[in-house]
PDB file of C-alpha atoms in Angstrom:
ATOM      1  CA  MET L1020    -133.630 -27.549 -15.189  1.00  0.00           C
ATOM      2  CA  THR L1021    -131.217 -29.065 -17.732  1.00  0.00           C
ATOM      3  CA  PHE L1022    -132.908 -30.857 -20.602  1.00  0.00           C
ATOM      4  CA  ASP L1023    -131.977 -34.558 -20.724  1.00  0.00           C
ATOM      5  CA  ILE L1024    -132.825 -35.845 -24.194  1.00  0.00           C
ATOM      6  CA  HIS L1025    -132.529 -39.486 -23.138  1.00  0.00           C
ATOM      7  CA  ALA L1026    -134.833 -39.067 -20.146  1.00  0.00           C
ATOM      8  CA  ALA L1027    -137.363 -37.020 -22.131  1.00  0.00           C
ATOM      9  CA  LEU L1028    -137.642 -39.310 -25.159  1.00  0.00           C
ATOM     10  CA  PRO L1029    -139.768 -42.186 -23.710  1.00  0.00           C
ATOM     11  CA  ALA L1030    -142.733 -39.851 -23.217  1.00  0.00           C
ATOM     12  CA  ALA L1031    -142.393 -38.722 -26.841  1.00  0.00           C
ATOM     13  CA  LEU L1032    -142.602 -42.338 -27.970  1.00  0.00           C
ATOM     14  CA  ALA L1033    -145.688 -43.033 -25.854  1.00  0.00           C
ATOM     15  CA  ASP L1034    -148.295 -40.711 -27.350  1.00  0.00           C
ATOM     16  CA  ARG L1035    -148.940 -37.462 -29.210  1.00  0.00           C
ATOM     17  CA  ALA L1036    -149.016 -35.276 -26.112  1.00  0.00           C
ATOM     18  CA  GLY L1037    -145.606 -36.611 -25.089  1.00  0.00           C
ATOM     19  CA  ALA L1038    -144.241 -35.971 -28.578  1.00  0.00           C
ATOM     20  CA  TRP L1039    -145.287 -32.311 -28.509  1.00  0.00           C
ATOM     21  CA  GLU L1040    -143.892 -31.817 -25.001  1.00  0.00           C
ATOM     22  CA  PHE L1041    -140.571 -33.320 -26.132  1.00  0.00           C
ATOM     23  CA  VAL L1042    -140.487 -31.071 -29.200  1.00  0.00           C
ATOM     24  CA  ARG L1043    -141.090 -27.979 -27.060  1.00  0.00           C
ATOM     25  CA  ALA L1044    -138.327 -28.877 -24.601  1.00  0.00           C
ATOM     26  CA  PHE L1045    -135.894 -29.924 -27.330  1.00  0.00           C
ATOM     27  CA  ALA L1046    -136.435 -26.706 -29.296  1.00  0.00           C
ATOM     28  CA  ALA L1047    -135.878 -24.577 -26.205  1.00  0.00           C
ATOM     29  CA  ASP L1048    -132.656 -26.466 -25.457  1.00  0.00           C
ATOM     30  CA  ARG L1049    -131.127 -26.793 -28.935  1.00  0.00           C
ATOM     31  CA  ALA L1050    -132.631 -23.895 -30.895  1.00  0.00           C
ATOM     32  CA  ARG L1051    -135.210 -21.328 -29.734  1.00  0.00           C
ATOM     33  CA  ALA L1052    -138.308 -21.812 -27.638  1.00  0.00           C
ATOM     34  CA  ILE L1053    -141.538 -22.308 -29.569  1.00  0.00           C
ATOM     35  CA  GLY L1054    -143.859 -19.318 -29.324  1.00  0.00           C
ATOM     36  CA  PRO L1055    -147.574 -18.744 -29.932  1.00  0.00           C
ATOM     37  CA  ALA L1056    -146.951 -17.225 -33.372  1.00  0.00           C
ATOM     38  CA  ASP L1057    -144.949 -20.223 -34.635  1.00  0.00           C
ATOM     39  CA  GLY L1058    -147.932 -22.253 -35.834  1.00  0.00           C
ATOM     40  CA  TYR L1059    -150.750 -22.002 -38.335  1.00  0.00           C
ATOM     41  CA  THR L1060    -154.280 -21.176 -37.215  1.00  0.00           C
ATOM     42  CA  PRO L1061    -157.126 -23.714 -37.182  1.00  0.00           C
ATOM     43  CA  ALA L1062    -158.814 -21.632 -39.880  1.00  0.00           C
ATOM     44  CA  GLU L1063    -155.791 -21.971 -42.177  1.00  0.00           C
ATOM     45  CA  LEU L1064    -155.786 -25.739 -41.693  1.00  0.00           C
ATOM     46  CA  ASP L1065    -159.553 -25.945 -42.214  1.00  0.00           C
ATOM     47  CA  ALA L1066    -159.081 -24.101 -45.517  1.00  0.00           C
ATOM     48  CA  SER L1067    -156.415 -26.608 -46.556  1.00  0.00           C
ATOM     49  CA  ALA L1068    -158.676 -29.556 -45.753  1.00  0.00           C
ATOM     50  CA  ALA L1069    -161.540 -27.964 -47.689  1.00  0.00           C
ATOM     51  CA  ARG L1070    -159.294 -27.368 -50.715  1.00  0.00           C
ATOM     52  CA  LEU L1071    -158.037 -30.956 -50.661  1.00  0.00           C
ATOM     53  CA  GLY L1072    -161.411 -32.531 -49.949  1.00  0.00           C
ATOM     54  CA  VAL L1073    -159.927 -34.785 -47.261  1.00  0.00           C
ATOM     55  CA  PRO L1074    -159.610 -34.425 -43.483  1.00  0.00           C
ATOM     56  CA  LEU L1075    -156.255 -33.577 -41.918  1.00  0.00           C
ATOM     57  CA  PRO L1076    -155.287 -36.160 -39.275  1.00  0.00           C
ATOM     58  CA  ALA L1077    -155.306 -34.792 -35.726  1.00  0.00           C
ATOM     59  CA  ALA L1078    -151.547 -35.279 -35.197  1.00  0.00           C
ATOM     60  CA  LEU L1079    -150.721 -33.451 -38.422  1.00  0.00           C
ATOM     61  CA  ARG L1080    -152.963 -30.543 -37.435  1.00  0.00           C
ATOM     62  CA  GLU L1081    -151.331 -30.397 -34.003  1.00  0.00           C
ATOM     63  CA  LEU L1082    -147.828 -30.207 -35.481  1.00  0.00           C
ATOM     64  CA  TYR L1083    -148.811 -27.421 -37.860  1.00  0.00           C
ATOM     65  CA  GLU L1084    -150.589 -25.500 -35.100  1.00  0.00           C
ATOM     66  CA  LEU L1085    -147.569 -25.877 -32.806  1.00  0.00           C
ATOM     67  CA  LEU L1086    -144.635 -25.008 -35.086  1.00  0.00           C
ATOM     68  CA  GLY L1087    -145.625 -25.144 -38.739  1.00  0.00           C
ATOM     69  CA  ARG L1088    -144.076 -21.721 -39.400  1.00  0.00           C
ATOM     70  CA  ARG L1089    -140.725 -22.597 -37.765  1.00  0.00           C
ATOM     71  CA  SER L1090    -138.637 -23.419 -40.829  1.00  0.00           C
ATOM     72  CA  ASP L1091    -135.537 -23.739 -38.614  1.00  0.00           C
ATOM     73  CA  LEU L1092    -137.175 -26.769 -36.956  1.00  0.00           C
ATOM     74  CA  THR L1093    -138.825 -28.241 -40.048  1.00  0.00           C
ATOM     75  CA  SER L1094    -137.156 -27.194 -43.305  1.00  0.00           C
ATOM     76  CA  ASN L1095    -133.383 -26.730 -43.137  1.00  0.00           C
ATOM     77  CA  HIS L1096    -132.866 -29.639 -45.550  1.00  0.00           C
ATOM     78  CA  ASP L1097    -136.154 -31.307 -46.376  1.00  0.00           C
ATOM     79  CA  VAL L1098    -139.282 -29.163 -46.494  1.00  0.00           C
ATOM     80  CA  LEU L1099    -142.453 -29.341 -44.427  1.00  0.00           C
ATOM     81  CA  LEU L1100    -145.041 -28.109 -46.907  1.00  0.00           C
ATOM     82  CA  PRO L1101    -147.203 -25.158 -45.807  1.00  0.00           C
ATOM     83  CA  PRO L1102    -150.941 -25.877 -45.581  1.00  0.00           C
ATOM     84  CA  ASP L1103    -151.689 -24.288 -48.941  1.00  0.00           C
ATOM     85  CA  LYS L1104    -149.107 -26.565 -50.620  1.00  0.00           C
ATOM     86  CA  LEU L1105    -150.296 -29.893 -49.184  1.00  0.00           C
ATOM     87  CA  TYR L1106    -151.518 -32.258 -51.876  1.00  0.00           C
ATOM     88  CA  VAL L1107    -152.955 -35.731 -52.365  1.00  0.00           C
ATOM     89  CA  GLU L1108    -151.166 -38.366 -54.446  1.00  0.00           C
ATOM     90  CA  ASP L1109    -151.901 -42.104 -54.653  1.00  0.00           C
ATOM     91  CA  GLY L1110    -154.534 -41.555 -51.965  1.00  0.00           C
ATOM     92  CA  LEU L1111    -151.943 -40.145 -49.547  1.00  0.00           C
ATOM     93  CA  LEU L1112    -151.743 -36.659 -48.096  1.00  0.00           C
ATOM     94  CA  VAL L1113    -148.197 -35.503 -48.941  1.00  0.00           C
ATOM     95  CA  PHE L1114    -146.770 -33.144 -46.306  1.00  0.00           C
ATOM     96  CA  ARG L1115    -142.985 -33.200 -46.759  1.00  0.00           C
ATOM     97  CA  GLU L1116    -140.540 -33.174 -49.683  1.00  0.00           C
ATOM     98  CA  GLU L1117    -136.800 -33.775 -49.931  1.00  0.00           C
ATOM     99  CA  ASN L1118    -134.992 -30.588 -50.905  1.00  0.00           C
ATOM    100  CA  GLN L1119    -133.910 -31.902 -54.328  1.00  0.00           C
ATOM    101  CA  GLY L1120    -137.206 -33.601 -55.113  1.00  0.00           C
ATOM    102  CA  VAL L1121    -136.061 -37.198 -54.696  1.00  0.00           C
ATOM    103  CA  ALA L1122    -138.249 -38.224 -51.734  1.00  0.00           C
ATOM    104  CA  TRP L1123    -141.733 -37.496 -50.439  1.00  0.00           C
ATOM    105  CA  TRP L1124    -143.542 -38.291 -47.179  1.00  0.00           C
ATOM    106  CA  GLY L1125    -147.277 -38.842 -46.827  1.00  0.00           C
ATOM    107  CA  VAL L1126    -150.057 -40.211 -44.644  1.00  0.00           C
ATOM    108  CA  ARG L1127    -153.446 -41.689 -45.294  1.00  0.00           C
ATOM    109  CA  PRO L1128    -155.966 -38.957 -44.484  1.00  0.00           C
ATOM    110  CA  ASP L1129    -157.703 -40.894 -41.733  1.00  0.00           C
ATOM    111  CA  GLY L1130    -157.055 -41.738 -38.107  1.00  0.00           C
ATOM    112  CA  ASP L1131    -155.659 -39.473 -35.422  1.00  0.00           C
ATOM    113  CA  ASP L1132    -151.971 -40.443 -35.657  1.00  0.00           C
ATOM    114  CA  PRO L1133    -151.525 -42.435 -38.873  1.00  0.00           C
ATOM    115  CA  GLU L1134    -148.523 -44.290 -40.249  1.00  0.00           C
ATOM    116  CA  VAL L1135    -146.077 -42.237 -42.332  1.00  0.00           C
ATOM    117  CA  LEU L1136    -145.008 -43.613 -45.704  1.00  0.00           C
ATOM    118  CA  VAL L1137    -142.128 -42.512 -47.912  1.00  0.00           C
ATOM    119  CA  SER L1138    -141.585 -42.606 -51.670  1.00  0.00           C
ATOM    120  CA  PHE L1139    -138.163 -42.327 -53.304  1.00  0.00           C
ATOM    121  CA  SER L1140    -137.552 -41.232 -56.879  1.00  0.00           C
ATOM    122  CA  THR L1141    -136.571 -44.139 -59.127  1.00  0.00           C
ATOM    123  CA  ALA L1142    -135.485 -44.364 -62.755  1.00  0.00           C
ATOM    124  CA  GLU L1143    -138.158 -46.969 -63.502  1.00  0.00           C
ATOM    125  CA  PRO L1144    -141.751 -47.262 -62.232  1.00  0.00           C
ATOM    126  CA  VAL L1145    -142.148 -49.553 -59.221  1.00  0.00           C
ATOM    127  CA  GLU L1146    -145.157 -51.639 -58.228  1.00  0.00           C
ATOM    128  CA  GLU L1147    -145.272 -50.227 -54.671  1.00  0.00           C
ATOM    129  CA  PRO L1148    -143.954 -46.634 -54.748  1.00  0.00           C
ATOM    130  CA  TRP L1149    -144.697 -45.996 -51.040  1.00  0.00           C
ATOM    131  CA  SER L1150    -143.049 -47.851 -48.159  1.00  0.00           C
ATOM    132  CA  ALA L1151    -143.163 -47.689 -44.367  1.00  0.00           C
ATOM    133  CA  TRP L1152    -141.203 -44.863 -42.716  1.00  0.00           C
ATOM    134  CA  LEU L1153    -142.504 -44.609 -39.120  1.00  0.00           C
ATOM    135  CA  HIS L1154    -145.641 -46.113 -37.664  1.00  0.00           C
ATOM    136  CA  ARG L1155    -147.056 -42.882 -36.188  1.00  0.00           C
ATOM    137  CA  PHE L1156    -147.087 -39.329 -37.515  1.00  0.00           C
ATOM    138  CA  SER L1157    -146.134 -37.898 -34.111  1.00  0.00           C
ATOM    139  CA  LEU L1158    -142.954 -40.029 -34.184  1.00  0.00           C
ATOM    140  CA  ALA L1159    -142.182 -38.675 -37.641  1.00  0.00           C
ATOM    141  CA  ALA L1160    -142.721 -35.152 -36.289  1.00  0.00           C
ATOM    142  CA  VAL L1161    -140.108 -35.783 -33.600  1.00  0.00           C
ATOM    143  CA  GLU L1162    -137.771 -37.143 -36.290  1.00  0.00           C
ATOM    144  CA  ILE L1163    -138.332 -34.035 -38.424  1.00  0.00           C
ATOM    145  CA  VAL L1164    -137.370 -31.711 -35.582  1.00  0.00           C
ATOM    146  CA  LEU L1165    -134.324 -33.801 -34.654  1.00  0.00           C
ATOM    147  CA  SER L1166    -133.146 -34.009 -38.279  1.00  0.00           C
ATOM    148  CA  GLU L1167    -133.745 -30.401 -39.244  1.00  0.00           C
ATOM    149  CA  THR L1168    -132.170 -29.062 -36.037  1.00  0.00           C
ATOM    150  CA  LEU L1169    -129.188 -31.309 -36.705  1.00  0.00           C
ATOM    151  CA  LEU L1170    -128.755 -29.650 -40.111  1.00  0.00           C
ATOM    152  CA  PHE L1171    -128.597 -25.996 -39.122  1.00  0.00           C
ATOM    153  CA  ASP L1172    -126.411 -24.174 -41.646  1.00  0.00           C
ATOM    154  CA  ASP L1173    -123.410 -23.309 -39.488  1.00  0.00           C
ATOM    155  CA  ASP L1174    -119.904 -24.466 -38.636  1.00  0.00           C
ATOM    156  CA  LEU L1175    -121.040 -26.833 -35.882  1.00  0.00           C
ATOM    157  CA  VAL L1176    -122.415 -29.511 -38.233  1.00  0.00           C
ATOM    158  CA  GLU L1177    -120.093 -32.158 -39.697  1.00  0.00           C
ATOM    159  CA  ALA L1178    -120.203 -35.649 -41.187  1.00  0.00           C
ATOM    160  CA  VAL L1179    -117.833 -38.558 -40.621  1.00  0.00           C
ATOM    161  CA  GLU L1180    -117.672 -41.894 -42.407  1.00  0.00           C
ATOM    162  CA  LEU L1181    -118.346 -44.455 -39.700  1.00  0.00           C
ATOM    163  CA  ASP L1182    -119.437 -48.049 -40.209  1.00  0.00           C
ATOM    164  CA  ALA L1183    -121.911 -49.595 -37.804  1.00  0.00           C
ATOM    165  CA  ASP L1184    -119.095 -51.803 -36.477  1.00  0.00           C
ATOM    166  CA  ASP L1185    -117.173 -48.683 -35.408  1.00  0.00           C
ATOM    167  CA  LEU L1186    -119.910 -46.955 -33.400  1.00  0.00           C
ATOM    168  CA  ASP L1187    -118.040 -47.832 -30.210  1.00  0.00           C
ATOM    169  CA  LEU L1188    -115.625 -45.029 -31.209  1.00  0.00           C
ATOM    170  CA  LEU L1189    -118.240 -42.420 -30.344  1.00  0.00           C
ATOM    171  CA  PRO L1190    -117.556 -40.365 -27.206  1.00  0.00           C
ATOM    172  CA  GLU L1191    -118.712 -42.132 -24.043  1.00  0.00           C
ATOM    173  CA  THR L1192    -121.150 -39.294 -23.371  1.00  0.00           C
ATOM    174  CA  MET L1193    -122.875 -39.861 -26.729  1.00  0.00           C
ATOM    175  CA  ARG L1194    -125.242 -42.771 -26.128  1.00  0.00           C
ATOM    176  CA  GLU L1195    -127.766 -44.248 -28.549  1.00  0.00           C
ATOM    177  CA  LEU L1196    -131.224 -42.747 -28.287  1.00  0.00           C
ATOM    178  CA  ALA L1197    -134.129 -45.125 -27.768  1.00  0.00           C
ATOM    179  CA  PHE L1198    -135.742 -43.931 -30.992  1.00  0.00           C
ATOM    180  CA  PRO L1199    -137.073 -46.698 -33.258  1.00  0.00           C
ATOM    181  CA  GLY L1200    -134.863 -47.422 -36.253  1.00  0.00           C
ATOM    182  CA  TYR L1201    -136.280 -46.310 -39.591  1.00  0.00           C
ATOM    183  CA  PRO L1202    -137.280 -46.534 -42.410  1.00  0.00           C
ATOM    184  CA  GLU L1203    -139.349 -49.382 -40.980  1.00  0.00           C
ATOM    185  CA  SER L1204    -139.409 -51.035 -44.407  1.00  0.00           C
ATOM    186  CA  GLU L1205    -135.623 -51.567 -44.224  1.00  0.00           C
ATOM    187  CA  SER L1206    -133.858 -54.426 -42.459  1.00  0.00           C
ATOM    188  CA  ALA L1207    -132.648 -53.654 -38.941  1.00  0.00           C
ATOM    189  CA  GLY L1208    -129.025 -53.265 -40.041  1.00  0.00           C
ATOM    190  CA  ASN L1209    -129.907 -50.589 -42.599  1.00  0.00           C
ATOM    191  CA  ARG L1210    -132.100 -48.414 -40.406  1.00  0.00           C
ATOM    192  CA  ILE L1211    -131.213 -44.915 -39.231  1.00  0.00           C
ATOM    193  CA  ARG L1212    -130.119 -44.641 -35.586  1.00  0.00           C
ATOM    194  CA  TRP L1213    -129.690 -41.618 -33.307  1.00  0.00           C
ATOM    195  CA  PHE L1214    -126.993 -40.862 -30.722  1.00  0.00           C
ATOM    196  CA  ALA L1215    -126.900 -37.990 -28.275  1.00  0.00           C
ATOM    197  CA  GLY L1216    -125.220 -36.442 -25.279  1.00  0.00           C
ATOM    198  CA  HIS L1217    -125.712 -33.108 -23.586  1.00  0.00           C
ATOM    199  CA  ASP L1218    -123.445 -31.382 -26.121  1.00  0.00           C
ATOM    200  CA  LEU L1219    -123.667 -33.642 -29.189  1.00  0.00           C
ATOM    201  CA  LEU L1220    -126.412 -34.984 -31.446  1.00  0.00           C
ATOM    202  CA  GLY L1221    -125.834 -37.454 -34.279  1.00  0.00           C
ATOM    203  CA  ARG L1222    -127.735 -39.479 -36.893  1.00  0.00           C
ATOM    204  CA  HIS L1223    -126.144 -42.654 -38.277  1.00  0.00           C
ATOM    205  CA  ASP L1224    -127.336 -44.174 -41.557  1.00  0.00           C
ATOM    206  CA  GLY L1225    -125.167 -47.303 -41.540  1.00  0.00           C
ATOM    207  CA  THR L1226    -122.086 -45.820 -43.196  1.00  0.00           C
ATOM    208  CA  MET L1227    -121.897 -42.204 -42.003  1.00  0.00           C
ATOM    209  CA  ILE L1228    -122.775 -40.167 -38.965  1.00  0.00           C
ATOM    210  CA  VAL L1229    -123.931 -36.566 -39.335  1.00  0.00           C
ATOM    211  CA  PHE L1230    -123.604 -34.757 -36.053  1.00  0.00           C
ATOM    212  CA  ARG L1231    -124.013 -31.368 -34.473  1.00  0.00           C
ATOM    213  CA  ALA L1232    -122.122 -29.910 -31.519  1.00  0.00           C
ATOM    214  CA  ARG L1233    -123.024 -27.004 -29.269  1.00  0.00           C
ATOM    215  CA  THR L1234    -119.579 -25.385 -29.459  1.00  0.00           C
ATOM    216  CA  GLU L1235    -116.301 -25.698 -31.354  1.00  0.00           C
ATOM    217  CA  ASP L1236    -114.776 -27.368 -28.298  1.00  0.00           C
ATOM    218  CA  ASP L1237    -117.517 -30.001 -28.405  1.00  0.00           C
ATOM    219  CA  LEU L1238    -116.782 -30.465 -32.103  1.00  0.00           C
ATOM    220  CA  GLU L1239    -113.121 -31.167 -31.374  1.00  0.00           C
ATOM    221  CA  THR L1240    -114.060 -33.542 -28.566  1.00  0.00           C
ATOM    222  CA  PHE L1241    -116.072 -35.568 -31.048  1.00  0.00           C
ATOM    223  CA  PHE L1242    -113.293 -35.686 -33.633  1.00  0.00           C
ATOM    224  CA  ASP L1243    -110.672 -36.579 -31.050  1.00  0.00           C
ATOM    225  CA  ALA L1244    -112.783 -39.541 -29.950  1.00  0.00           C
ATOM    226  CA  VAL L1245    -113.738 -40.792 -33.417  1.00  0.00           C
ATOM    227  CA  CYS L1246    -110.733 -39.820 -35.547  1.00  0.00           C
ATOM    228  CA  GLY L1247    -107.951 -39.484 -32.984  1.00  0.00           C
ATOM    229  CA  PRO L1248    -106.269 -36.231 -31.939  1.00  0.00           C
ATOM    230  CA  ASP L1249    -105.352 -33.957 -34.839  1.00  0.00           C
ATOM    231  CA  GLU L1250    -101.566 -33.652 -34.888  1.00  0.00           C
ATOM    232  CA  ASP L1251    -101.662 -30.607 -37.157  1.00  0.00           C
ATOM    233  CA  ASP L1252    -104.276 -28.006 -36.222  1.00  0.00           C
ATOM    234  CA  GLU L1253    -104.222 -26.703 -39.794  1.00  0.00           C
ATOM    235  CA  ASP L1254    -105.175 -30.073 -41.317  1.00  0.00           C
ATOM    236  CA  GLU L1255    -108.574 -31.729 -41.258  1.00  0.00           C
ATOM    237  CA  PRO L1256    -108.664 -35.309 -39.887  1.00  0.00           C
ATOM    238  CA  ASP L1257    -108.634 -37.808 -42.753  1.00  0.00           C
ATOM    239  CA  ALA L1258    -111.905 -39.430 -41.643  1.00  0.00           C
ATOM    240  CA  ARG L1259    -113.920 -36.243 -41.943  1.00  0.00           C
ATOM    241  CA  ALA L1260    -116.447 -36.461 -44.740  1.00  0.00           C
ATOM    242  CA  GLY L1261    -118.181 -33.105 -44.363  1.00  0.00           C
TER     243      GLY L1261
END
């Protein structure tokens, strides 16, 4: 059966079980199926909790047990920390870091599926260093897999400058995903949005869309729709930013 990302997403937004089922199906469709050796063991996670002196929320444990060792799904750009590298800061359990050390993601170590907060590096100290990212960890886990799969290091990933007013230029087959805009602390117009079709996946941050295609033909289809046909095959379209 062909995986339909739009049809599968509502279950992922409903609860943790739906999120993990979506992640499994998405990985099998866009990368490689998740296997039994792709996660950490309960004993490894128990050791991490004992070292930290705080419990690991159920949703976080479930993600690590499912695919914590799959760096291709979790750490192509930003890094999902292994259990022995998790740490507590400002009362939050920090589980993810931006690859250049300018952002960190954490949760309060209580509840089954807690809110995820983000902290960005700033030149001056700020009164509230952590702000809302997504309201459930399982949603953030789906976002991690979408984002890190999008950023595979190959020739099928590109970026194009595209204002929010120009999103109607996207191919007709690339519809907006019903994923909540984030960071949740930002105004609606500044939140990240996702678009997808069977052969294309894209993340729009308000000024640029980063997208991934299945094949080179799909890549050209995207550029023809957004930038116009390339009159000279040897030249890159002017609107390409990646």
